mmCIF file with all atom_site columns, C-alpha atoms in Angstrom:
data_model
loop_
_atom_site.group_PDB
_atom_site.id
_atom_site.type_symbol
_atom_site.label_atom_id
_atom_site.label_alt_id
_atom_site.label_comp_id
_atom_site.label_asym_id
_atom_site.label_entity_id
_atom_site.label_seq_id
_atom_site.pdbx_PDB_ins_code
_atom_site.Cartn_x
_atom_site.Cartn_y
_atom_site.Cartn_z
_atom_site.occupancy
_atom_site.B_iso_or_equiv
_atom_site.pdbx_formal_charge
_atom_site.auth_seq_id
_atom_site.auth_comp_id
_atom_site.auth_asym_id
_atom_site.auth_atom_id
_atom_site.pdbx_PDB_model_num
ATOM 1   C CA . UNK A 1 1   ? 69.912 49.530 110.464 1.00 54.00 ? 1   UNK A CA 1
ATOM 2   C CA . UNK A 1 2   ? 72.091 51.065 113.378 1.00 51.00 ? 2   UNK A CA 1
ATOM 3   C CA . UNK A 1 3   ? 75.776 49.263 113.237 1.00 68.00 ? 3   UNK A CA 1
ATOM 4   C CA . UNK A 1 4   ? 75.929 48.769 117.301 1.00 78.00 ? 4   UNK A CA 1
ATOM 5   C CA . UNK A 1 5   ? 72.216 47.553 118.478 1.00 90.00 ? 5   UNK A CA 1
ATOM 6   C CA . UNK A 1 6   ? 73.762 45.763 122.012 1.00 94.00 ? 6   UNK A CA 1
ATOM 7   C CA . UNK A 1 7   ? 75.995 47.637 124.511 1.00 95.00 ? 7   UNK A CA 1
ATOM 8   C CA . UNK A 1 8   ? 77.755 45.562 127.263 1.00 95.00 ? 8   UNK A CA 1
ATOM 9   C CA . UNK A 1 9   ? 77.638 47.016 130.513 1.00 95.00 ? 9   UNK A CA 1
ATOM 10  C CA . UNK A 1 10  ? 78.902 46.366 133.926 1.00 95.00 ? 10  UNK A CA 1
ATOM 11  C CA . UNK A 1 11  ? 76.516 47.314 137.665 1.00 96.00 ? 11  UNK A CA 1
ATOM 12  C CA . UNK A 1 12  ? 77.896 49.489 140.269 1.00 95.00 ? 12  UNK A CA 1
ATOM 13  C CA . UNK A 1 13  ? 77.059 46.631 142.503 1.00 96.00 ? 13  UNK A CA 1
ATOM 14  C CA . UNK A 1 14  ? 75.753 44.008 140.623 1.00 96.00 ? 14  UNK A CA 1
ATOM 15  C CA . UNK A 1 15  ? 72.523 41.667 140.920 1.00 97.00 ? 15  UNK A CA 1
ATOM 16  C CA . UNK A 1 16  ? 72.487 39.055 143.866 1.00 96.00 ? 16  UNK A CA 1
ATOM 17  C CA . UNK A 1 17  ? 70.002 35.746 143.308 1.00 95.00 ? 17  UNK A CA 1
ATOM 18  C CA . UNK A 1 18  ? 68.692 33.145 145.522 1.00 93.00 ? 18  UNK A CA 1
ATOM 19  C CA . UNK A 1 19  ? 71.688 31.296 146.118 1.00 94.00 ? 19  UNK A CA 1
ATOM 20  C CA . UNK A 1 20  ? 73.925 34.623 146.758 1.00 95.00 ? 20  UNK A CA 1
ATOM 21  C CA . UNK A 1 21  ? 76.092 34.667 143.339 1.00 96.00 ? 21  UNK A CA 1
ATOM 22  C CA . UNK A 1 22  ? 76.228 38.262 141.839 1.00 97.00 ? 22  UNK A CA 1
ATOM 23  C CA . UNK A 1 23  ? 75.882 38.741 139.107 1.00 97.00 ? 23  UNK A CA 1
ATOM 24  C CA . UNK A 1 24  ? 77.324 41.929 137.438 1.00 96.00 ? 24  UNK A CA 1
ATOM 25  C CA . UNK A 1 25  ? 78.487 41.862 133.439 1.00 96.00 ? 25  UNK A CA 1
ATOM 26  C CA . UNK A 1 26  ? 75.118 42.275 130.978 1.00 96.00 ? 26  UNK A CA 1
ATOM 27  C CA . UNK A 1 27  ? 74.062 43.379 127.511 1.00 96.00 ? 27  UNK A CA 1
ATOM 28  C CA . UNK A 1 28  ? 71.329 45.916 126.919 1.00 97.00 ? 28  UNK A CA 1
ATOM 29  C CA . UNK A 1 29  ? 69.791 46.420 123.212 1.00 97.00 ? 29  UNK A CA 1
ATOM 30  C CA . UNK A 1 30  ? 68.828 49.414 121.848 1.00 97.00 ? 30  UNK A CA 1
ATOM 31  C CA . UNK A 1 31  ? 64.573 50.066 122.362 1.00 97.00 ? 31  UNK A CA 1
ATOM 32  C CA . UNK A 1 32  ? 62.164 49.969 119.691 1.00 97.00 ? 32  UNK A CA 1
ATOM 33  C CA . UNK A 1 33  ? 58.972 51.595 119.882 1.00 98.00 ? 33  UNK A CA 1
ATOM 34  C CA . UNK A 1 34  ? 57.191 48.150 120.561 1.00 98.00 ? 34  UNK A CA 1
ATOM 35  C CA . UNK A 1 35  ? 59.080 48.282 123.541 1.00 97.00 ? 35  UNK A CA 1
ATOM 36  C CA . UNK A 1 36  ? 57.968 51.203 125.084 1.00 96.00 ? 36  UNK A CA 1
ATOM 37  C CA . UNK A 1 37  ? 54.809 50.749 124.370 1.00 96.00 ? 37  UNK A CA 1
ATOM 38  C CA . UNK A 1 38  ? 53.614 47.544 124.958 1.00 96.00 ? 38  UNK A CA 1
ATOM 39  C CA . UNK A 1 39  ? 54.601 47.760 127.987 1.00 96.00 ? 39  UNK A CA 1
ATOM 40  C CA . UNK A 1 40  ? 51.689 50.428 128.717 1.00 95.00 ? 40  UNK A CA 1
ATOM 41  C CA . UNK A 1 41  ? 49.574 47.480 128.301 1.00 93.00 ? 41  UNK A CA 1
ATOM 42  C CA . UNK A 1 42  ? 50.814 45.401 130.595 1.00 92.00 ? 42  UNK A CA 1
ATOM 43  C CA . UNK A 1 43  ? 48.179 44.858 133.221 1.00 92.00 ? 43  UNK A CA 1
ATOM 44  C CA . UNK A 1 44  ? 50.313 45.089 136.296 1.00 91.00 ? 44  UNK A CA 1
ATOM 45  C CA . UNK A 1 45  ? 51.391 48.843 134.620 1.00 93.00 ? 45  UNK A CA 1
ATOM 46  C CA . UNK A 1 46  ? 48.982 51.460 135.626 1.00 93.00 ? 46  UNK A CA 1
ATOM 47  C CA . UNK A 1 47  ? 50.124 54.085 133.113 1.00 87.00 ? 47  UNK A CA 1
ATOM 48  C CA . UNK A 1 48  ? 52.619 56.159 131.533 1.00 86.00 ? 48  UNK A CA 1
ATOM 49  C CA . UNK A 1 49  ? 54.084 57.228 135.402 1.00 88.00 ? 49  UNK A CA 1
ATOM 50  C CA . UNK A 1 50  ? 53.575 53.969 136.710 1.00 92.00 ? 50  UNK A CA 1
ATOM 51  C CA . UNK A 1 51  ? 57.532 53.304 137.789 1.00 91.00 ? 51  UNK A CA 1
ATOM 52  C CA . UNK A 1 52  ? 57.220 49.855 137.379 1.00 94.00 ? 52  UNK A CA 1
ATOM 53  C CA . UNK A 1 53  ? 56.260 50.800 133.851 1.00 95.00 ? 53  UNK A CA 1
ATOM 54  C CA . UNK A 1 54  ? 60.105 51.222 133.639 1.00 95.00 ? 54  UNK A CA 1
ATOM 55  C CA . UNK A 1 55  ? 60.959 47.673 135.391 1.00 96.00 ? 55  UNK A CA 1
ATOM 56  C CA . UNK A 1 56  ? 59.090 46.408 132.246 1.00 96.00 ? 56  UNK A CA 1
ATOM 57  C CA . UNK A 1 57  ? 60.860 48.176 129.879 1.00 97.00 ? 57  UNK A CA 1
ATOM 58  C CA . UNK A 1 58  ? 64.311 47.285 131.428 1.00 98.00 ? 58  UNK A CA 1
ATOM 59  C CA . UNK A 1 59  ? 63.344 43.670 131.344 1.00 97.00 ? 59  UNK A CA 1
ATOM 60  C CA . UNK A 1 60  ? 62.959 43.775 127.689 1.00 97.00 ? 60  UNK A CA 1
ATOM 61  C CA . UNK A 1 61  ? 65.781 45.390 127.153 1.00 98.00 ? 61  UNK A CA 1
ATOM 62  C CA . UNK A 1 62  ? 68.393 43.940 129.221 1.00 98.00 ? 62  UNK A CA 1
ATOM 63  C CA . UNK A 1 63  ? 69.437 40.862 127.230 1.00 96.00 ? 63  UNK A CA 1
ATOM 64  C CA . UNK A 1 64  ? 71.552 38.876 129.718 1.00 96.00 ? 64  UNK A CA 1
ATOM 65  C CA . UNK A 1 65  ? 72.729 39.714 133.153 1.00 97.00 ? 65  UNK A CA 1
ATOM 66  C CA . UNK A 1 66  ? 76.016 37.417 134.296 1.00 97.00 ? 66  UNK A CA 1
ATOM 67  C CA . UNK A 1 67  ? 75.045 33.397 134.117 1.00 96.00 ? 67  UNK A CA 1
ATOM 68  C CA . UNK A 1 68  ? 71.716 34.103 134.311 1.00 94.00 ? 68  UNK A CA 1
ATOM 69  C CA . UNK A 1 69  ? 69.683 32.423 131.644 1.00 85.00 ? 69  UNK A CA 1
ATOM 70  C CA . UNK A 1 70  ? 66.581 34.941 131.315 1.00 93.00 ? 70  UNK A CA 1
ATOM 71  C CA . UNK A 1 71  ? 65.896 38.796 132.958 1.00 97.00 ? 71  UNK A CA 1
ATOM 72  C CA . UNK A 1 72  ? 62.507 39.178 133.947 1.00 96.00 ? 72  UNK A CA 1
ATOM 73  C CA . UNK A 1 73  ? 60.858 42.213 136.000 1.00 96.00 ? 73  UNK A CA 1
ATOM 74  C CA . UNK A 1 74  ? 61.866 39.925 138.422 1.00 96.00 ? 74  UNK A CA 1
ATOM 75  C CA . UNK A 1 75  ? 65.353 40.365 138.283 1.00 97.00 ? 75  UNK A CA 1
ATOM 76  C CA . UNK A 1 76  ? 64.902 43.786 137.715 1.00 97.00 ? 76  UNK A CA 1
ATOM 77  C CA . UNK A 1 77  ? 63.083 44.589 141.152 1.00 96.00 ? 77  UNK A CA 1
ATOM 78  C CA . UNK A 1 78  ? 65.611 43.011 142.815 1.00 96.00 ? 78  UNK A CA 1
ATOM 79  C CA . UNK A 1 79  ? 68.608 45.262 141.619 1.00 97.00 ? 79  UNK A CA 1
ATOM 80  C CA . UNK A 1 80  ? 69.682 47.486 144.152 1.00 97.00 ? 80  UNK A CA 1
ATOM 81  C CA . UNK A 1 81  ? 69.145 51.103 144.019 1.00 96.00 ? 81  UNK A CA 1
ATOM 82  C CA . UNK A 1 82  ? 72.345 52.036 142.671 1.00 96.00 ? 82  UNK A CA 1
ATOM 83  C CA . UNK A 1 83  ? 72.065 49.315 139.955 1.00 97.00 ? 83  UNK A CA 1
ATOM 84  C CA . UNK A 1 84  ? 68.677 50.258 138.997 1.00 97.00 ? 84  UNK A CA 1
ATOM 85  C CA . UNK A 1 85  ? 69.302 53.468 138.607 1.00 96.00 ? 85  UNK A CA 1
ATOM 86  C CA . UNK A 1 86  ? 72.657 52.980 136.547 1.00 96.00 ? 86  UNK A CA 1
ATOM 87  C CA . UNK A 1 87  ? 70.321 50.912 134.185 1.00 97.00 ? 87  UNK A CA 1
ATOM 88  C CA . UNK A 1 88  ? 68.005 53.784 133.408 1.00 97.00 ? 88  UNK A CA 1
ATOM 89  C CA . UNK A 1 89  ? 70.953 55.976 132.722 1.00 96.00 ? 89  UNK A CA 1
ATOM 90  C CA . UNK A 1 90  ? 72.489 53.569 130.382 1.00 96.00 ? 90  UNK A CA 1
ATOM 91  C CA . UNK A 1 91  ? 68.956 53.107 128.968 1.00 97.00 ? 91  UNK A CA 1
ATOM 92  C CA . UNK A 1 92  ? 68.823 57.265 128.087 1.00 96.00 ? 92  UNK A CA 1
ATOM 93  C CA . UNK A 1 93  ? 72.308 56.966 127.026 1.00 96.00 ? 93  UNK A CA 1
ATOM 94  C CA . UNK A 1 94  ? 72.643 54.615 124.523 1.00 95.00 ? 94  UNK A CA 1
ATOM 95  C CA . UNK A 1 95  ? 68.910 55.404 123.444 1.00 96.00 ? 95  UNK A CA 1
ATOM 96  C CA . UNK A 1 96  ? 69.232 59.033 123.210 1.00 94.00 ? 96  UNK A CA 1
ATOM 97  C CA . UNK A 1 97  ? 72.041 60.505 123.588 1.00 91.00 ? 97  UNK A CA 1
ATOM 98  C CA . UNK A 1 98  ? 75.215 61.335 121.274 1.00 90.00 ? 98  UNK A CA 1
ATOM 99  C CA . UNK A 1 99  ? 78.441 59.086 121.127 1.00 90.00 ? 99  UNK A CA 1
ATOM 100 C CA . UNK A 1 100 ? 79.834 61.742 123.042 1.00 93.00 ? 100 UNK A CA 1
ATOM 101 C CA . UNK A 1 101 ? 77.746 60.933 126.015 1.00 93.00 ? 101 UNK A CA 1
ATOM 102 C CA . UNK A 1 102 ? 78.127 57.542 125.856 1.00 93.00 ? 102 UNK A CA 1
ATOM 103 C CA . UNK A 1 103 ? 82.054 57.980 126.124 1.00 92.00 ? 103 UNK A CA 1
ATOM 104 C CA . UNK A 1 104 ? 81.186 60.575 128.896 1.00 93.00 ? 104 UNK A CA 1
ATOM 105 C CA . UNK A 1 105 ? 78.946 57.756 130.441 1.00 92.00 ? 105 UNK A CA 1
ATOM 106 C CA . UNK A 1 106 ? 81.608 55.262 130.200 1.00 90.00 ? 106 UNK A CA 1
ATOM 107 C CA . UNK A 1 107 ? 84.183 56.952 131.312 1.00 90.00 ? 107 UNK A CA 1
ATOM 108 C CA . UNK A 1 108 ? 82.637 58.085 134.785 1.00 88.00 ? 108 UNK A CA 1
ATOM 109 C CA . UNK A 1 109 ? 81.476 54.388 135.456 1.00 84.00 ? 109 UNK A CA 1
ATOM 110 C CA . UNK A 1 110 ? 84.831 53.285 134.719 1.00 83.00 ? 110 UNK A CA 1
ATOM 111 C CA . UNK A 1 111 ? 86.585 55.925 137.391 1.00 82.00 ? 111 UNK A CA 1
ATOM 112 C CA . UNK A 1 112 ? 84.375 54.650 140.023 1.00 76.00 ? 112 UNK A CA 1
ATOM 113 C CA . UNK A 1 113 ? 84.960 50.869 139.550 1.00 68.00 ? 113 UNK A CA 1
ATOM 114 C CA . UNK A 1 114 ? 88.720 52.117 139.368 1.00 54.00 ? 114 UNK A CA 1
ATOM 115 C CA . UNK A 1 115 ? 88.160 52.119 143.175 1.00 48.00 ? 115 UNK A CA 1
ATOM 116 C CA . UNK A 1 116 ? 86.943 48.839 144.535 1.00 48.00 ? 116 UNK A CA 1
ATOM 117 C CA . UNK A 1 117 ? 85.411 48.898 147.910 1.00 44.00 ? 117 UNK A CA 1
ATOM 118 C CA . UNK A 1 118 ? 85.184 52.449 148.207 1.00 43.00 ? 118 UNK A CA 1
ATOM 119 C CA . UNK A 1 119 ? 81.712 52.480 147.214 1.00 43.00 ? 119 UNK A CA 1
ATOM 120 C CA . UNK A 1 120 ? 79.290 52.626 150.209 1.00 44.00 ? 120 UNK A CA 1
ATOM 121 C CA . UNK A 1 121 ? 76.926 50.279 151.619 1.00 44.00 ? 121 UNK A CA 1
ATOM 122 C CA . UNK A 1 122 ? 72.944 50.300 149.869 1.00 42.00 ? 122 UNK A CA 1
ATOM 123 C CA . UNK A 1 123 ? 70.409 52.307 151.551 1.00 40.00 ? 123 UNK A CA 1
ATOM 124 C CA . UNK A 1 124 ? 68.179 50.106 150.313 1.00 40.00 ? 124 UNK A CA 1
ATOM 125 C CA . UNK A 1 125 ? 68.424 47.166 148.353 1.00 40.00 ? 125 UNK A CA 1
ATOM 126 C CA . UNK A 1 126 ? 64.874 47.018 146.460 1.00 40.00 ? 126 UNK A CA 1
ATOM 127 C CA . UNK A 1 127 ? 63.850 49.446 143.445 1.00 40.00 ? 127 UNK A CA 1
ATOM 128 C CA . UNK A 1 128 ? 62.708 52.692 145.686 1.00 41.00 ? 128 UNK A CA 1
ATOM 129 C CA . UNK A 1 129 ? 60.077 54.317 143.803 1.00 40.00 ? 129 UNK A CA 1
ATOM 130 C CA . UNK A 1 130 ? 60.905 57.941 144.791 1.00 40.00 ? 130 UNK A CA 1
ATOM 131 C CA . UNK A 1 131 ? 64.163 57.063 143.461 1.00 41.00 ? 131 UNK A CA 1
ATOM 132 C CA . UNK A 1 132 ? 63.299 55.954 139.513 1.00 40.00 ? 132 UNK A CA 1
ATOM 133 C CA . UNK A 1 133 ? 62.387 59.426 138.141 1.00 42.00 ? 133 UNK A CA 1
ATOM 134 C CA . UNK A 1 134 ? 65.435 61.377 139.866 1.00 40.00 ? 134 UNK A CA 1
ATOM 135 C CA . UNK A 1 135 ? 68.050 59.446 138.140 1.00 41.00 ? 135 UNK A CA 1
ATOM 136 C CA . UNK A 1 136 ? 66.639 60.762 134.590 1.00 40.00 ? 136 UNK A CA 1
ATOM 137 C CA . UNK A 1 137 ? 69.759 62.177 132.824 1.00 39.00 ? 137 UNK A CA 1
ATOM 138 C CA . UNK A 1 138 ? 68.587 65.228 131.080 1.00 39.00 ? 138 UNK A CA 1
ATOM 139 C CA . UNK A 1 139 ? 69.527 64.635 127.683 1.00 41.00 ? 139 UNK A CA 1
ATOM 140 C CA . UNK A 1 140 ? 67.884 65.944 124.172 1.00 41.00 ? 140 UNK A CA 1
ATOM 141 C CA . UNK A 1 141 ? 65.462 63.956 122.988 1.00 41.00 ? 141 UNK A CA 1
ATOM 142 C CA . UNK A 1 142 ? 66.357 63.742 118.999 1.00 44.00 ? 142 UNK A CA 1
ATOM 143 C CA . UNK A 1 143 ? 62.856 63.034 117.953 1.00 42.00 ? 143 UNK A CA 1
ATOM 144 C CA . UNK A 1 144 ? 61.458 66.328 118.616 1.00 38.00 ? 144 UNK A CA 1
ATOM 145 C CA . UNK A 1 145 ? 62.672 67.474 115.094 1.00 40.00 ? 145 UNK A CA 1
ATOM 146 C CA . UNK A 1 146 ? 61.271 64.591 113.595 1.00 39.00 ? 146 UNK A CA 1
ATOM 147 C CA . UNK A 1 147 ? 58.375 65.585 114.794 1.00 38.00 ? 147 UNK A CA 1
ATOM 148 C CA . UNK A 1 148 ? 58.193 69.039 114.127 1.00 40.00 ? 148 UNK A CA 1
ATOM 149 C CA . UNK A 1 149 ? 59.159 67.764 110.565 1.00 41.00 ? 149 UNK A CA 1
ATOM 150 C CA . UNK A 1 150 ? 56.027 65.972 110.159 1.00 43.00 ? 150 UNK A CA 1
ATOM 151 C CA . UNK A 1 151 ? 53.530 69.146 111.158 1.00 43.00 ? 151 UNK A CA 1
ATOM 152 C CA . UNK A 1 152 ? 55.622 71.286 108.991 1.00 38.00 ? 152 UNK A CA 1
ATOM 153 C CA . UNK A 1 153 ? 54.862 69.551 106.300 1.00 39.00 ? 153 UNK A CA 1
ATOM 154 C CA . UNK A 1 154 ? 51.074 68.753 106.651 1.00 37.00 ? 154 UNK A CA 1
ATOM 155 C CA . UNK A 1 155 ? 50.802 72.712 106.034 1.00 35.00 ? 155 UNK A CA 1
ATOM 156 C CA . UNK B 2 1   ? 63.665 57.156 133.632 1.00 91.00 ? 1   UNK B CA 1
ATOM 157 C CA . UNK B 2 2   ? 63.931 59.072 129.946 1.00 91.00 ? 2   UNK B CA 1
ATOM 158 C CA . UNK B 2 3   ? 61.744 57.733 127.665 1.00 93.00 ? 3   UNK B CA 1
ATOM 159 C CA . UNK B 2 4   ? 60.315 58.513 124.089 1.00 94.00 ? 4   UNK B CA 1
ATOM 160 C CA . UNK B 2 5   ? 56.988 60.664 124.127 1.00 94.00 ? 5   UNK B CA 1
ATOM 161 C CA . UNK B 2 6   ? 53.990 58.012 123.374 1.00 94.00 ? 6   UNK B CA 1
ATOM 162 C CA . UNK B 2 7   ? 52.129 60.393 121.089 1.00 95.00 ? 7   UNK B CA 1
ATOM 163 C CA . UNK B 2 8   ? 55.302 61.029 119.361 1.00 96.00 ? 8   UNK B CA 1
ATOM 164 C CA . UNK B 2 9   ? 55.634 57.140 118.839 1.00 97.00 ? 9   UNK B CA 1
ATOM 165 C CA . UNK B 2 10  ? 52.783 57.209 117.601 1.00 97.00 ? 10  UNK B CA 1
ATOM 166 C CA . UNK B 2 11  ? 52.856 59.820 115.413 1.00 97.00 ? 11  UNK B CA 1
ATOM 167 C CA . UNK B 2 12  ? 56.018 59.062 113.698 1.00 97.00 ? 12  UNK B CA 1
ATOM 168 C CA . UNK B 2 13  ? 54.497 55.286 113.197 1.00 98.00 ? 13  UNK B CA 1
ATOM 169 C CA . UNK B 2 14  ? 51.895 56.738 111.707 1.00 97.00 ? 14  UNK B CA 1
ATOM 170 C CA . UNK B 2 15  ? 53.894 58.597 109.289 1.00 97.00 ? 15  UNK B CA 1
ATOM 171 C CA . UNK B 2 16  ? 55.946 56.334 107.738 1.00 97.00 ? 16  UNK B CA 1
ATOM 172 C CA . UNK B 2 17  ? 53.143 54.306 107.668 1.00 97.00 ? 17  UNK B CA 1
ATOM 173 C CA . UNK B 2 18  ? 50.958 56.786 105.432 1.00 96.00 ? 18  UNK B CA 1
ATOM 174 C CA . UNK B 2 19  ? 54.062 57.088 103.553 1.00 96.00 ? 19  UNK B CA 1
ATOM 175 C CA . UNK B 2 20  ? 56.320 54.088 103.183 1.00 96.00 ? 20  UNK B CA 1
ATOM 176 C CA . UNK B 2 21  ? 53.165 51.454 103.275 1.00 97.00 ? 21  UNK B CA 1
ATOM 177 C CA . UNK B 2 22  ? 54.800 49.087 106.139 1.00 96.00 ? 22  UNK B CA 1
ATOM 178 C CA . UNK B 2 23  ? 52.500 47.085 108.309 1.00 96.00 ? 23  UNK B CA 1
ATOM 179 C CA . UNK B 2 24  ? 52.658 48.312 111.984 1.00 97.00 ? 24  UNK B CA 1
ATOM 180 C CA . UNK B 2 25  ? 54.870 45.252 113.185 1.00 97.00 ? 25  UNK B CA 1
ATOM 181 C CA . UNK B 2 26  ? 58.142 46.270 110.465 1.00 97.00 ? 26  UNK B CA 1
ATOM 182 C CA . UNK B 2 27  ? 57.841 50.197 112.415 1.00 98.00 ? 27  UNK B CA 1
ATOM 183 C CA . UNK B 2 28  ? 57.054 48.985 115.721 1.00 98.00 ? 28  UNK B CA 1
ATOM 184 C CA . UNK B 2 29  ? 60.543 47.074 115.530 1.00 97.00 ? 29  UNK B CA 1
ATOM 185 C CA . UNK B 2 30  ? 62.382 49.874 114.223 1.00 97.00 ? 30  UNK B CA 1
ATOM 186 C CA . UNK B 2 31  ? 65.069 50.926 116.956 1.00 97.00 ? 31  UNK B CA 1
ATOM 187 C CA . UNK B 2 32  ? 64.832 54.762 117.424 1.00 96.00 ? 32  UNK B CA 1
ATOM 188 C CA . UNK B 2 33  ? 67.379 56.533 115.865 1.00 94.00 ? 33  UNK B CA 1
ATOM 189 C CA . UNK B 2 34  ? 66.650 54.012 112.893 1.00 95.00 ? 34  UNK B CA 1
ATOM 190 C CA . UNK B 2 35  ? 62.724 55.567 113.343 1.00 97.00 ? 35  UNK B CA 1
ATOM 191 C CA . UNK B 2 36  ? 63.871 58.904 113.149 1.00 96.00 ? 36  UNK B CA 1
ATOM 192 C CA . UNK B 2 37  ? 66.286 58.849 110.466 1.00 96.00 ? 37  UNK B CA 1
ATOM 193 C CA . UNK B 2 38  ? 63.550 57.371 108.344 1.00 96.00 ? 38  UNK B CA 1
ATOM 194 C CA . UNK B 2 39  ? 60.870 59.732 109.656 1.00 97.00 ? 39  UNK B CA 1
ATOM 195 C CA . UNK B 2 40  ? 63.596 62.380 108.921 1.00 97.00 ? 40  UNK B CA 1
ATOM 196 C CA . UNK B 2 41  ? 64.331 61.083 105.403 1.00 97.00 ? 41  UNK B CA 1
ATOM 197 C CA . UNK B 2 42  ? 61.123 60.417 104.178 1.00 97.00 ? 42  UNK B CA 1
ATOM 198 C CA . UNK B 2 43  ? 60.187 64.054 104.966 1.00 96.00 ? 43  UNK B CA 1
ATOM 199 C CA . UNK B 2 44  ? 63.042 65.541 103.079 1.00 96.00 ? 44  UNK B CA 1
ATOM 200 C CA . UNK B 2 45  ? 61.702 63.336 100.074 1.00 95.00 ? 45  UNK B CA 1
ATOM 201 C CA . UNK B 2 46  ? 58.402 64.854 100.720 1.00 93.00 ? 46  UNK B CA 1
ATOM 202 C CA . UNK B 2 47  ? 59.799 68.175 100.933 1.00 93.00 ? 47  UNK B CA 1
ATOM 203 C CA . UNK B 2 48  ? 61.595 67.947 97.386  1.00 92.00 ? 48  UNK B CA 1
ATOM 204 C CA . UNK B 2 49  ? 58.780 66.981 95.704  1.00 91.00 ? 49  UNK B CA 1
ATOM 205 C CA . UNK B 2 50  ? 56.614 69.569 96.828  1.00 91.00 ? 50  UNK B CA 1
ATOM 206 C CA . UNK B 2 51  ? 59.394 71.999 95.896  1.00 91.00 ? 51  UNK B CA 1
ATOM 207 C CA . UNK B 2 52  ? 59.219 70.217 92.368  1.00 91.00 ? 52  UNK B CA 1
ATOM 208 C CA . UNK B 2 53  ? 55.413 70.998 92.151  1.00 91.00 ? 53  UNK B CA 1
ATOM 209 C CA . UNK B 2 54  ? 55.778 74.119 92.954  1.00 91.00 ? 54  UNK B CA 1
ATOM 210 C CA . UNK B 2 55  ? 58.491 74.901 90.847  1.00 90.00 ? 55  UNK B CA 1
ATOM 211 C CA . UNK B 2 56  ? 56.366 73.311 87.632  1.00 89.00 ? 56  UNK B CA 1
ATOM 212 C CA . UNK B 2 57  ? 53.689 75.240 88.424  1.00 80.00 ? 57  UNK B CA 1
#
């Protein structure tokens, strides 16, 4: 088993519910495969580059957010752009990419926050579509070998 | 958002379930470096024994 399976995190701007509290500090846990792909099932998922296909996935992922007792898709759509976005880097991060880009990662988040108030006003403040698959951080994808491995082999 | 290829999932289930015998829940649960360690073990098992056949041959 990995040693570190939940990474705290903190949003740009954070998530703001019904009554106005934000909410800011969470927990993400690594992904399994059941997680990515159950997901494909859901019925309100129309397929593999269906954005809210990610919403889903974040959901499951994204253990606690501030006080609030349960993340749901709903929570999720509601994040502002900036948050959203910060989420699926964190997701590719600490998914797929080396320690060293997680300290990278980390670092960079903390030198904004270093600043607060500087950061400008939301465009928007709901998940804009356009705006999921541009944040991808283009990092390797370790299973490729694996995979490779596994037609090598059946020679 | 980056996310694992689905026929690669699929495939590297399907792997270490030809090989290791798990039922589908145990490797759907598996987080992904832990799924490609064992994908990536399990071959370099494979690999050795083949060399062992070969060798005895």
């Amino acid at each position: 088993m990995t040693l570190r399976t939940r990474y705290e995190f903190t949003l740009p701007r954070g998530y703001v519910d019904r009554d106005g509290a934000v909410h800011r500090d969470g927990v993400m846990r690594l992904a399994t495969a059941r997680d990515e792909l159950e997901p494909l099932r859901d019925p309100t998922v129309t397929g593999p580059d269906d954005p809210r296909l990610t919403i889903v996935v974040l959901a499951r992922v994204v253990e606690s957010l501030g006080t609030l007792t349960q993340v749901t898709p709903h929570e999720i759509e509601g994040l502002f752009a900036a948050d959203l976005a910060y989420l699926q880097d964190f997701y590719g991060v600490i998914n797929f990419g080396t320690a060293e880009e997680f300290a990278q990662f980390v670092a960079a988040q903390q030198a904004l926050g270093a600043a607060p108030g500087t950061v400008p006003e939301p465009v928007v403040e709901a998940a804009d579509e356009t705006d999921l698959d541009g944040a991808a951080v283009p990092l390797p994808r370790p299973g490729r070998a694996a995979i490779e491995e596994i037609r090598a082999e059946g020679r | 958002m980056l996310r694992y290829p689905v026929e690669a999932l699929w495939q590297e289930i399907a792997y270490l379930a030809y090989h290791l015998h798990w039922p589908l829940p145990d490797l759907l649960d598996l987080e992904h470096m832990d799924r490609v360690r064992m994908v990536r073990a399990v071959s370099a098992m494979n690999a050795r024994a083949w060399e062992a056949v070969r060798d005895s041959a």
